[in-house]
Coordinates of C-alpha atoms and ligand atoms in Angstrom, one line a residue:
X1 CA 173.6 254.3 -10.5
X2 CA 175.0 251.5 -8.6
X3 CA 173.1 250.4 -5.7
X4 CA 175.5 249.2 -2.7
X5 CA 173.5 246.6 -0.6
X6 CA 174.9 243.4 -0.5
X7 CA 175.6 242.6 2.8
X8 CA 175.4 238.7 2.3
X9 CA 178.4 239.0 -0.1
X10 CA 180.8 240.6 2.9
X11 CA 183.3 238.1 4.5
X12 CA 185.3 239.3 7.2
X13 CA 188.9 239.2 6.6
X14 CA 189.8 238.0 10.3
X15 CA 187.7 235.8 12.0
X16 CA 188.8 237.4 15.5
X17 CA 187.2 240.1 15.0
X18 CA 183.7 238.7 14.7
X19 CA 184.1 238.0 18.4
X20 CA 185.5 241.1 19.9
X21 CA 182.4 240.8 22.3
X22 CA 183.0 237.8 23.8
X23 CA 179.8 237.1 26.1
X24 CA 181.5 234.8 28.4
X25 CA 183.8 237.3 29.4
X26 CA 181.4 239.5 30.2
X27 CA 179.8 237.5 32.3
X28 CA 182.7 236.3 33.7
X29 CA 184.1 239.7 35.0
X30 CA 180.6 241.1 36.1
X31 CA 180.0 238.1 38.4
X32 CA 184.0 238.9 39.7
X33 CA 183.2 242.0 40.3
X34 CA 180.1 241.6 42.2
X35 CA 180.3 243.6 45.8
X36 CA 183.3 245.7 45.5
X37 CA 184.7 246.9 48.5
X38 CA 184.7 250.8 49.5
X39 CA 188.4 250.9 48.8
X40 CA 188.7 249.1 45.5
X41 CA 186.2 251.6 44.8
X42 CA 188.2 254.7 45.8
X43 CA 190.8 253.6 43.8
X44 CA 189.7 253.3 40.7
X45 CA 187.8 256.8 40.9
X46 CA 191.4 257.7 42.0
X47 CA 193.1 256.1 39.1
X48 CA 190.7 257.6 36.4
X49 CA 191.3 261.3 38.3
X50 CA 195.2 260.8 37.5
X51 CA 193.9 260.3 34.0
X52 CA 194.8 256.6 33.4
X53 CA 192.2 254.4 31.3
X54 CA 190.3 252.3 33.1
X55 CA 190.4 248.4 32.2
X56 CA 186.8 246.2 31.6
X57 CA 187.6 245.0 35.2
X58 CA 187.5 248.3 37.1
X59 CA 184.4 249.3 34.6
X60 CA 182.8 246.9 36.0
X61 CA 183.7 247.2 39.4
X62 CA 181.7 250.8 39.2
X63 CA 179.4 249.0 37.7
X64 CA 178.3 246.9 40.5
X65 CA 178.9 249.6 43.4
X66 CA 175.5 249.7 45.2
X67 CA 176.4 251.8 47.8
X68 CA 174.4 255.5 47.5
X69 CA 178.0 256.7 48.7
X70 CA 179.8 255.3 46.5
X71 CA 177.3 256.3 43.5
X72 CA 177.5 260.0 44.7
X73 CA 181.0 259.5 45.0
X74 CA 181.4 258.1 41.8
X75 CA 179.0 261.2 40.2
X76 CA 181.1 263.8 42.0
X77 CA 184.3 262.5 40.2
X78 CA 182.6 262.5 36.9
X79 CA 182.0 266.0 37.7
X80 CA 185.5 266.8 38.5
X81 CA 187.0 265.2 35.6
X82 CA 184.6 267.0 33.0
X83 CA 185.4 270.3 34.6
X84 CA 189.1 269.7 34.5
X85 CA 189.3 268.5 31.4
X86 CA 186.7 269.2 29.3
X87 CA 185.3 272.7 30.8
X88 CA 182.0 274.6 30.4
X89 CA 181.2 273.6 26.3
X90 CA 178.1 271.9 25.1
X91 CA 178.1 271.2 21.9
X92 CA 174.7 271.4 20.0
X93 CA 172.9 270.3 17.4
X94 CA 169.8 269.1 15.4
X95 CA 168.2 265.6 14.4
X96 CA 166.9 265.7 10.8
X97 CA 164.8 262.5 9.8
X98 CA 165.6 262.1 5.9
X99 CA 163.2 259.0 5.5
X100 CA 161.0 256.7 7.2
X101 CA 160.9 253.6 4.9
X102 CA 162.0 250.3 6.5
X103 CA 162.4 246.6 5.4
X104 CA 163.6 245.7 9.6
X105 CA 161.3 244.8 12.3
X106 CA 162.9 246.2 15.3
X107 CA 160.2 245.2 18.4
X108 CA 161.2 248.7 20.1
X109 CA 160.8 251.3 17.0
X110 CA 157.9 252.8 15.0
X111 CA 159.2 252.4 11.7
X112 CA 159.3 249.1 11.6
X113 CA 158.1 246.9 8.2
X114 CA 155.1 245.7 10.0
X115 CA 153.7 248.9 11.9
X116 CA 151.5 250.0 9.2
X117 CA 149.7 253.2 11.5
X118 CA 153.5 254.6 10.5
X119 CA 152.7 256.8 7.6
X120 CA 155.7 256.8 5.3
X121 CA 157.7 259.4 3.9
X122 CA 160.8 260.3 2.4
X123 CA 161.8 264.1 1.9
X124 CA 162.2 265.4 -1.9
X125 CA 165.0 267.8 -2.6
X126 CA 163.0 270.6 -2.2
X127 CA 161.2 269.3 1.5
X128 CA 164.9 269.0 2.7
X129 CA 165.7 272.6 1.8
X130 CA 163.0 273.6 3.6
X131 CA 164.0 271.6 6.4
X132 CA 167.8 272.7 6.5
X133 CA 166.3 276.6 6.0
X134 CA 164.2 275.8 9.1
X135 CA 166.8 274.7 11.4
X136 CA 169.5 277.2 9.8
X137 CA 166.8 280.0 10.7
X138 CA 167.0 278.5 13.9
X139 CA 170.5 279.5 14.4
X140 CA 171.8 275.3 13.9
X141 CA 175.3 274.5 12.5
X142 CA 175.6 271.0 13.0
X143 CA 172.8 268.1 12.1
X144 CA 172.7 264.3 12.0
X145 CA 170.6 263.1 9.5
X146 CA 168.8 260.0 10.2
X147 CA 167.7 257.7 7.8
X148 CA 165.6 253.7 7.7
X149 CA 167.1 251.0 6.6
X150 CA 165.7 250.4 2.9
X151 CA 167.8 250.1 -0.5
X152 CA 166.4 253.4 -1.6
X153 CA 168.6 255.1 0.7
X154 CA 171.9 253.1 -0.6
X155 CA 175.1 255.5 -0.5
X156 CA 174.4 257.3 -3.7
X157 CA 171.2 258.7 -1.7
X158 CA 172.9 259.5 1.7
X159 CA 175.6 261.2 -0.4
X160 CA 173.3 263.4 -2.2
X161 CA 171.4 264.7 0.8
X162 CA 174.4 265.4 2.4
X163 CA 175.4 267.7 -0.3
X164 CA 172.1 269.0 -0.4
X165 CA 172.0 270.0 2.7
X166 CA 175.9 271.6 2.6
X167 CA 174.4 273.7 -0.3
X168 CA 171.3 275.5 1.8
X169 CA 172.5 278.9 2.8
X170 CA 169.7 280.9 4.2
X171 CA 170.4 284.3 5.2
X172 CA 173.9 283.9 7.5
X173 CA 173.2 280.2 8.4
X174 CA 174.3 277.7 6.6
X175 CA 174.8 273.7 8.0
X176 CA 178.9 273.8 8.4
X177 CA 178.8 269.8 9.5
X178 CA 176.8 267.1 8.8
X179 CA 176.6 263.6 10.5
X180 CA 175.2 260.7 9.7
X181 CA 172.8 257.6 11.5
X182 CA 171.7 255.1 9.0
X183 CA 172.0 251.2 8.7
X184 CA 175.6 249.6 7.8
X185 CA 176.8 250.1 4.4
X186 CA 179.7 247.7 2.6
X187 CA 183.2 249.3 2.5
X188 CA 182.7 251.1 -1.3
X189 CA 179.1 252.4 0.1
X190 CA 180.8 254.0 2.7
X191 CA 183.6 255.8 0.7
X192 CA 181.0 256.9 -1.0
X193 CA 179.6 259.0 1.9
X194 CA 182.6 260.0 3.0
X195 CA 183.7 261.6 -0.1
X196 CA 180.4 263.8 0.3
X197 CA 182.1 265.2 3.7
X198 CA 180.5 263.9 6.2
X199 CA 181.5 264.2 10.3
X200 CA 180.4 261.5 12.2
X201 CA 179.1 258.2 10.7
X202 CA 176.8 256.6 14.1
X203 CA 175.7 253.5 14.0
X204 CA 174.4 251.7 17.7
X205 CA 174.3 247.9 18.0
X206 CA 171.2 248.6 20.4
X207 CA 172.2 245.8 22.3
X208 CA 175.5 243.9 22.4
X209 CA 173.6 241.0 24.2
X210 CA 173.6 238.7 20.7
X211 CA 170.6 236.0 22.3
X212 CA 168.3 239.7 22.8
X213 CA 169.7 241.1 19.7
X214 CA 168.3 238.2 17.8
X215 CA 165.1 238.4 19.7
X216 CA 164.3 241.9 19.4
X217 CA 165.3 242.5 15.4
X218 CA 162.7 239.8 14.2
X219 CA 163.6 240.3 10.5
X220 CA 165.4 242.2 7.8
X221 CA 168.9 243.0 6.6
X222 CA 169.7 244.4 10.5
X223 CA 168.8 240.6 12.4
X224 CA 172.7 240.2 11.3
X225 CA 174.3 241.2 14.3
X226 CA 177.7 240.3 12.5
X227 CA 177.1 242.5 9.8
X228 CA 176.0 245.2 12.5
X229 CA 178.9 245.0 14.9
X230 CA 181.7 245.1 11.8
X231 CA 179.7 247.9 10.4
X232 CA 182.0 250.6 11.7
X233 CA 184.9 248.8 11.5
X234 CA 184.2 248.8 7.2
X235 CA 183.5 252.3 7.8
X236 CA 187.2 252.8 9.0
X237 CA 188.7 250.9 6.4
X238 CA 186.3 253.3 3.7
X239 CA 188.2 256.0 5.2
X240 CA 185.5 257.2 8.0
X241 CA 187.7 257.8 10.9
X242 CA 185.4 260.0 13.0
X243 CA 182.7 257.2 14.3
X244 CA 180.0 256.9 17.2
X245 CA 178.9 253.8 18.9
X246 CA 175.5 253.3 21.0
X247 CA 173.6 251.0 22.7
X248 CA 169.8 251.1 22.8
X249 CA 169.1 250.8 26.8
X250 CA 166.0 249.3 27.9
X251 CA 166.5 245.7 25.3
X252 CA 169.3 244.0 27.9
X253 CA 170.5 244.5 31.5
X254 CA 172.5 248.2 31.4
X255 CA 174.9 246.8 32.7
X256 CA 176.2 244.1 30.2
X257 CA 175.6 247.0 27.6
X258 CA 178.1 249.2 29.3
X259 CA 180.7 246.6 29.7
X260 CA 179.7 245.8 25.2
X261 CA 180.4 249.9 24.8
X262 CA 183.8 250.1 26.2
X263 CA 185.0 246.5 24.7
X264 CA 183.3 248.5 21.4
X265 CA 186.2 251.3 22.4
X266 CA 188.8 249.2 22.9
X267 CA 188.5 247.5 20.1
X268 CA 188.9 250.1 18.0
X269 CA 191.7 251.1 20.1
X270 CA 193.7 248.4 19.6
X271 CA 192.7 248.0 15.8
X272 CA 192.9 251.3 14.3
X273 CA 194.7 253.4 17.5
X274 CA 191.6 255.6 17.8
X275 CA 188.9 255.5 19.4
X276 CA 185.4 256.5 18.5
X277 CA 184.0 260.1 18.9
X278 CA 181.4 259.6 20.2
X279 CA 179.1 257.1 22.7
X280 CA 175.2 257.8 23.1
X281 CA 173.1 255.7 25.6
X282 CA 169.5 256.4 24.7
X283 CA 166.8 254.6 26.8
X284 CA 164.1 253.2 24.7
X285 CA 160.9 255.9 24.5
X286 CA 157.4 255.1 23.8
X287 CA 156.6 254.6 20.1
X288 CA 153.6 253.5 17.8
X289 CA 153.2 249.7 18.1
X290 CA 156.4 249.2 20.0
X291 CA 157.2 245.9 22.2
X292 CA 159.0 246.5 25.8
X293 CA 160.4 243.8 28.0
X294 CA 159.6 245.6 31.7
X295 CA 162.3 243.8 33.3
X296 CA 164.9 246.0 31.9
X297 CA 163.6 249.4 32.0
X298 CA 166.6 251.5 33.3
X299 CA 165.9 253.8 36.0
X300 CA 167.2 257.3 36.7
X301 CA 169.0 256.3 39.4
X302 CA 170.6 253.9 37.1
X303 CA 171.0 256.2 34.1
X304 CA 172.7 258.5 35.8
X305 CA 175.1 256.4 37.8
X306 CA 176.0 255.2 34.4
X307 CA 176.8 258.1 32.5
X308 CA 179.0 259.3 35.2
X309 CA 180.6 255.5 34.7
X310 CA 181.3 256.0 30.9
X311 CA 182.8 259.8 31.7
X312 CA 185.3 257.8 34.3
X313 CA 186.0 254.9 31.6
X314 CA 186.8 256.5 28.9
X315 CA 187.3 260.2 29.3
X316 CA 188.3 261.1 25.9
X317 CA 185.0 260.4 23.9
X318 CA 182.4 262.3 23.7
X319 CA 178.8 261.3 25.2
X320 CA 175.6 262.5 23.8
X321 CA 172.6 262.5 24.9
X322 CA 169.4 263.6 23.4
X323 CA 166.1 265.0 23.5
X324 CA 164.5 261.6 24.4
X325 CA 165.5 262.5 27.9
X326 CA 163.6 264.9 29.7
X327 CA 164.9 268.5 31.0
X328 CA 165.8 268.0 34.5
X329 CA 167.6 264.5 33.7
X330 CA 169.3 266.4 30.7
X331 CA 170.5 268.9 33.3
X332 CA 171.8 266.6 35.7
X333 CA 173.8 264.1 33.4
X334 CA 175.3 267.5 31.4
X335 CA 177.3 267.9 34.8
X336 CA 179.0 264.4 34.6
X337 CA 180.3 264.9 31.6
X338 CA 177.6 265.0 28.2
X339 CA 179.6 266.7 26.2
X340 CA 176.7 266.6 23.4
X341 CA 173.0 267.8 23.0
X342 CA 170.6 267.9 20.7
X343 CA 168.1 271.9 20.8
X344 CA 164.7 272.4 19.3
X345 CA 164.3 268.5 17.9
X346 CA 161.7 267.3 16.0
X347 CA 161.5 264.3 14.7
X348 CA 158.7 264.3 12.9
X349 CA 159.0 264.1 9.2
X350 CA 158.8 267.4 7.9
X351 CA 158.7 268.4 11.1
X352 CA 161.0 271.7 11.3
X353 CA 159.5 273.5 8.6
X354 CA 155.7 272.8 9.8
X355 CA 155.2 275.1 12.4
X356 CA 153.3 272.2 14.4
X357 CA 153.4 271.8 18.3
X358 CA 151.4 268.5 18.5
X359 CA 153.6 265.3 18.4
X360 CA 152.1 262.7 16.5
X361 CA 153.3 259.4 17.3
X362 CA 152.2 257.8 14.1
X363 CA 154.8 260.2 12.4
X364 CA 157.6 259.4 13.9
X365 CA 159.8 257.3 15.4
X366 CA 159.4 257.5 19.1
X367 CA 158.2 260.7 21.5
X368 CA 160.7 263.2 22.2
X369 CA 160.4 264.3 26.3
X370 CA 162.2 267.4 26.1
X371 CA 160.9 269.8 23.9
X372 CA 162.3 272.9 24.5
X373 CA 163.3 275.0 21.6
X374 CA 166.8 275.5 20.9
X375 CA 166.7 278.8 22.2
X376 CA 164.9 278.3 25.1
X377 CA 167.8 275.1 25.9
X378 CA 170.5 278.2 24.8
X379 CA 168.7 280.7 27.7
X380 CA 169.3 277.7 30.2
X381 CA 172.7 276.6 29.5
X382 CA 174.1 280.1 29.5
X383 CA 172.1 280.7 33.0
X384 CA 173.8 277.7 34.2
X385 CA 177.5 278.8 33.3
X386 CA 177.9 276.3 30.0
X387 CA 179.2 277.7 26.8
X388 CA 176.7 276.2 24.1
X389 CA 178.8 275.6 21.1
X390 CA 178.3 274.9 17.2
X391 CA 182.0 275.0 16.9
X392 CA 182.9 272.7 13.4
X393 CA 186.7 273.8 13.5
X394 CA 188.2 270.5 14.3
X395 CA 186.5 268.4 11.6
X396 CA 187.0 271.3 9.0
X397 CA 190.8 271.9 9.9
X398 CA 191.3 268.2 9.2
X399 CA 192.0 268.0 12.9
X400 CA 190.2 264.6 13.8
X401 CA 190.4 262.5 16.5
X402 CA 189.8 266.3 18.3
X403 CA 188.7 264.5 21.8
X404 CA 191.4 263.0 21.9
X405 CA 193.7 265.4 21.7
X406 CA 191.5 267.5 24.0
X407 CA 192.6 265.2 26.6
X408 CA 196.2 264.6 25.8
X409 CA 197.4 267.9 24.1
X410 CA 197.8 270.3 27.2
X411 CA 196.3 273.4 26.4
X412 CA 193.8 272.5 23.5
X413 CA 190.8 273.6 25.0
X414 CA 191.6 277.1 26.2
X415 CA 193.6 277.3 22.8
X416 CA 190.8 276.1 20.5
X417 CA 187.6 274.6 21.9
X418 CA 186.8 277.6 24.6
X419 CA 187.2 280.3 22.2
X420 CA 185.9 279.0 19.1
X421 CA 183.0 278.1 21.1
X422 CA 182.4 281.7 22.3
X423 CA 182.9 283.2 18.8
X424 CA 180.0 280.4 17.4
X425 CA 178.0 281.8 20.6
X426 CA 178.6 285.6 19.9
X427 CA 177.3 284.9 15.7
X428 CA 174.2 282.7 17.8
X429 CA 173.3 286.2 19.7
X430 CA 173.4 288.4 16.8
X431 CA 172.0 286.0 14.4
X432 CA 168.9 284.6 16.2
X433 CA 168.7 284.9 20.1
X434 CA 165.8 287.2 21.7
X435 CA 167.1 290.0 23.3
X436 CA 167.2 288.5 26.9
X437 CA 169.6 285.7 25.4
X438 CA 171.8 287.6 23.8
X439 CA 172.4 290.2 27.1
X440 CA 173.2 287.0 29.3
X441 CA 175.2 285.3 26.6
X442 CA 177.1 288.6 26.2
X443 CA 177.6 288.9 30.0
X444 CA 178.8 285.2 30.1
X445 CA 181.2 285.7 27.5
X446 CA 182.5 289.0 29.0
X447 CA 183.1 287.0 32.2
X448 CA 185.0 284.4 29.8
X449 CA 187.3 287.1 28.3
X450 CA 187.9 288.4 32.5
X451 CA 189.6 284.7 33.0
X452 CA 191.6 284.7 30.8
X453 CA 195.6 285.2 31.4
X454 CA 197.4 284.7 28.1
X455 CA 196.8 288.9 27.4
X456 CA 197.8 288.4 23.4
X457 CA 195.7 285.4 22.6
X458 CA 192.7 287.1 24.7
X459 CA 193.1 290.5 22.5
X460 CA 192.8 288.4 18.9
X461 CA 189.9 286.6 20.6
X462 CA 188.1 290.3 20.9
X463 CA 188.9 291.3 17.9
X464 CA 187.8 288.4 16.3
X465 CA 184.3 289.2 18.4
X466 CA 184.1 293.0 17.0
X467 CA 184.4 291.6 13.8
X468 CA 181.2 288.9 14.1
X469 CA 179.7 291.8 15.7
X470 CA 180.2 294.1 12.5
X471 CA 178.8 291.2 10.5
X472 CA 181.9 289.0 9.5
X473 CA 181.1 285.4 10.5
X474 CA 182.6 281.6 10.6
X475 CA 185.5 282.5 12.2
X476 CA 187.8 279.9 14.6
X477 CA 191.0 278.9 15.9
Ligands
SAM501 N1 167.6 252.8 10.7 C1 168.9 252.9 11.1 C2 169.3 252.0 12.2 O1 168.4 251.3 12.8 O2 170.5 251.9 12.5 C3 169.3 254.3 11.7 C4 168.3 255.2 12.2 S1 167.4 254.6 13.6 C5 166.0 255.6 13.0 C6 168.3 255.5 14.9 C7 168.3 254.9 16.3 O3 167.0 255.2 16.9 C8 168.4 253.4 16.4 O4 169.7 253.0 16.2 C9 167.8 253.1 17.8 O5 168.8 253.0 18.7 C10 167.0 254.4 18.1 N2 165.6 254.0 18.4 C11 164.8 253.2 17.7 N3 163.6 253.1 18.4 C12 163.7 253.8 19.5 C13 162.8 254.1 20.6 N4 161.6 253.6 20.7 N5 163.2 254.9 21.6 C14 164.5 255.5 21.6 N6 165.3 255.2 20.6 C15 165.0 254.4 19.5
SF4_502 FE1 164.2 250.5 10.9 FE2 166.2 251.6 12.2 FE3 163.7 251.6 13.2 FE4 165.0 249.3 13.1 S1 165.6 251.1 14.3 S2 162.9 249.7 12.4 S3 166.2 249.6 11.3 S4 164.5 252.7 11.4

């Protein structure tokens, strides 16, 4: 078995795009756009409402509006443009941590090299059925498997796991897509994962800020930042199309990071005429031996100005956000425009399949703030009028690039996305929800059916439902 990790032997075929963050004009537009006026304001909210991208300029004009009008003004548009395009869907899904090894020394994460109070692990074959079992019996479709940077998890490994977990079926669950977060691989590494059939390959530069990046990944294979910010773009050319970017907040000001996330998007824009899936934004938690610079701790007030910002920027990509956060900021930033959550994490190793309430911080990588189970997170988004969804259509029709054409193809979310995320809600409610769940999912759904106006499409829709309820199940649009 070949082991792909050579990073030292990539060259990058065209120079320009080592420098597709270019600092200076970051800096250059943020100090341009420094006290935007109330109208420039209103028009770029405006602009992004008629559906037209917004440029790094007026990015950053949000950015830097101060003015608690303007920020509620700018939250309330978030709002309107996830209802109108996006609707009442949350997708969910599950974190499973693979292994813990790690040659890098990231300041701001417990399973760094030198943190030796991490206790090390890496699931066997059979720990990872349990595991999948676990979360399947849990009612999860959808998991991202997270993995350290070591060369025992080269390709070959993330390849077989992935297939391992495909090949748990547990009762009627089974894992119907699974993504992947784990350090850069080269362009042959990566065709090797995607021939496994993956969904998303996510990989954050933590900070696009190279002087902090260098600073806060004090050794190992990931104090590259070159090799880090190409990582995706070899992950295209091995044939991953379906990618997510991220910045770690809390290492550099928010607000350069935001302006590094959407040149991230453009670039692959312009490159390969998609964009990534999906963005997350996770603020740096509390972990075992970790090392935080105060001065850019990101405030709520500031988180969740700036998720409304990336739903106006770039509307057709997905945002997650994840347990790190607790419940009621979960709950506010899901109305501007999350399209992505993760129900009943645990990030311990081992973690699903020990019935264990205590976090232990020496077990994992940081601490989790909400921790909900994924039930109890189903009870609340139903009560709040949001459709959870474990809908894998898209990715298994070979329909990628499915945000995008949510936004563009008129139509694709009542056609595909609403229903298919009622019929994975209905299998939810007989599979695995309490009673009380599954009477107020079943209301919400009937009050879904009452909507809708196209009288053919709704009938297959309920028959489709009869027949999850007489056992049938995986079926979509
Ligand atoms: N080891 C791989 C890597 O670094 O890319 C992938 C897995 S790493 C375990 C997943 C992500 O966790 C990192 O990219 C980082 O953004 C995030 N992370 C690390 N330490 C964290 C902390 N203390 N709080 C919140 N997120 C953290
Ligand atoms: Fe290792 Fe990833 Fe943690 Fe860095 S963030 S120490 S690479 S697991």
């Amino acid at each position: 078995m070949s082991i792909i990790y050579h990073p030292q032997e990539y060259k990058i075929k065209d120079e320009s795009m080592k420098n597709f963050i270019d600092h200076d004009e970051i800096i250059e537009i943020l100090e341009a756009t420094r006290n935007p006026t109330q109208e420039q304001v209103k028009t770029i909210i405006q602009k992004s409402l008629n559906k037209q991208r917004l440029s790094l300029f007026d990015t950053a004009l949000l950015v830097n509006a101060n003015d608690p009008t303007l920020v509620a003004e700018i939250k309330d548009a978030a709002k309107t443009l996830k209802q109108n395009i996006y609707g009442k869907r949350i997708v969910l899904f599950a974190p499973l941590y693979i292994g813990n090894l790690c040659i890098n020394n990231c300041t701001y994460c417990g399973f760094k090299a030198e943190n030796t109070a991490q206790k090390r692990t890496t699931l066997t074959s059979d720990d990872l059925k349990q595991e999948v079992t676990a979360l399947e019996d849990a009612g999860h479709k959808r998991l991202i498997l997270v993995y350290g940077e070591h060369p025992k998890y080269n390709a070959h490994f993330i390849a077989e796991s992935v297939q391992t977990v495909y090949s748990v079926k547990h009762k009627n669950g089974e894992i119907r897509r699974v993504n992947i977060n784990a350090a850069p691989l080269d362009i042959d590494g990566f065709r090797i994962v995607q021939e496994a059939g993956i969904g998303t390959y996510q990989i954050f530069q933590e900070t696009y800020h190279r002087e902090t990046y260098l600073k806060v990944h004090k050794s190992g294979l990931k104090r590259d930042y070159d090799w880090r910010i190409t990582g995706l773009d070899r992950a295209m050319e091995g044939g991953i199309d379906d990618l997510g970017i991220g910045a770690l907040l809390g290492l550099y000001d928010w607000r350069y990071e935001i302006m590094g996330l959407i040149r991230h998007v453009n670039h692959f824009e312009a490159v390969f005429n998609v964009g990534p899936h999906t963005i997350s934004f996770p603020r740096i938690q509390d972990a075992s031996g970790i090392e935080m610079d105060p001065r850019w701790i990101v405030s709520d007030e500031d988180f969740t100005k700036l998720v409304a910002i990336l739903r106006l920027a770039v509307p057709y990509t997905g945002l997650i956000l994840t347990a790190r956060e607790p419940a009621h900021i979960r709950d506010e930033v899901l109305q501007y425009g999350v399209s992505q959550i993760d129900g009943g994490t645990n990030i311990e190793m081992r973690g699903y399949s020990k019935d264990d309430e205590q976090q232990n911080i020496d077990k994992e990588q940081f601490e989790i703030k909400d921790k909900r189970s994924l039930n109890e997170i189903m009870e609340e988004l139903v009560d709040n009028g949001f459709i959870p969804s474990f809908c894998t259509a898209c990715y298994r029709l070979n329909r990628t690039g499915e945000h995008f054409m949510e936004f563009s193809v008129p139509g694709f979310i009542k056609r595909f996305c609403q229903p298919n995320a009622i019929l994975t809600l209905a299998e939810y409610l007989e599979d695995y929800a309490p009673q009380k769940t599954k009477t107020k999912g079943y209301q919400l759904i009937e009050k879904e059916l009452e909507a809708y106006e196209d009288i053919h499409f709704k009938e297959k829709l309920i028959k489709r439902l009869e027949k999850i309820k007489k056992g049938k199940r995986d079926l979509y649009f």
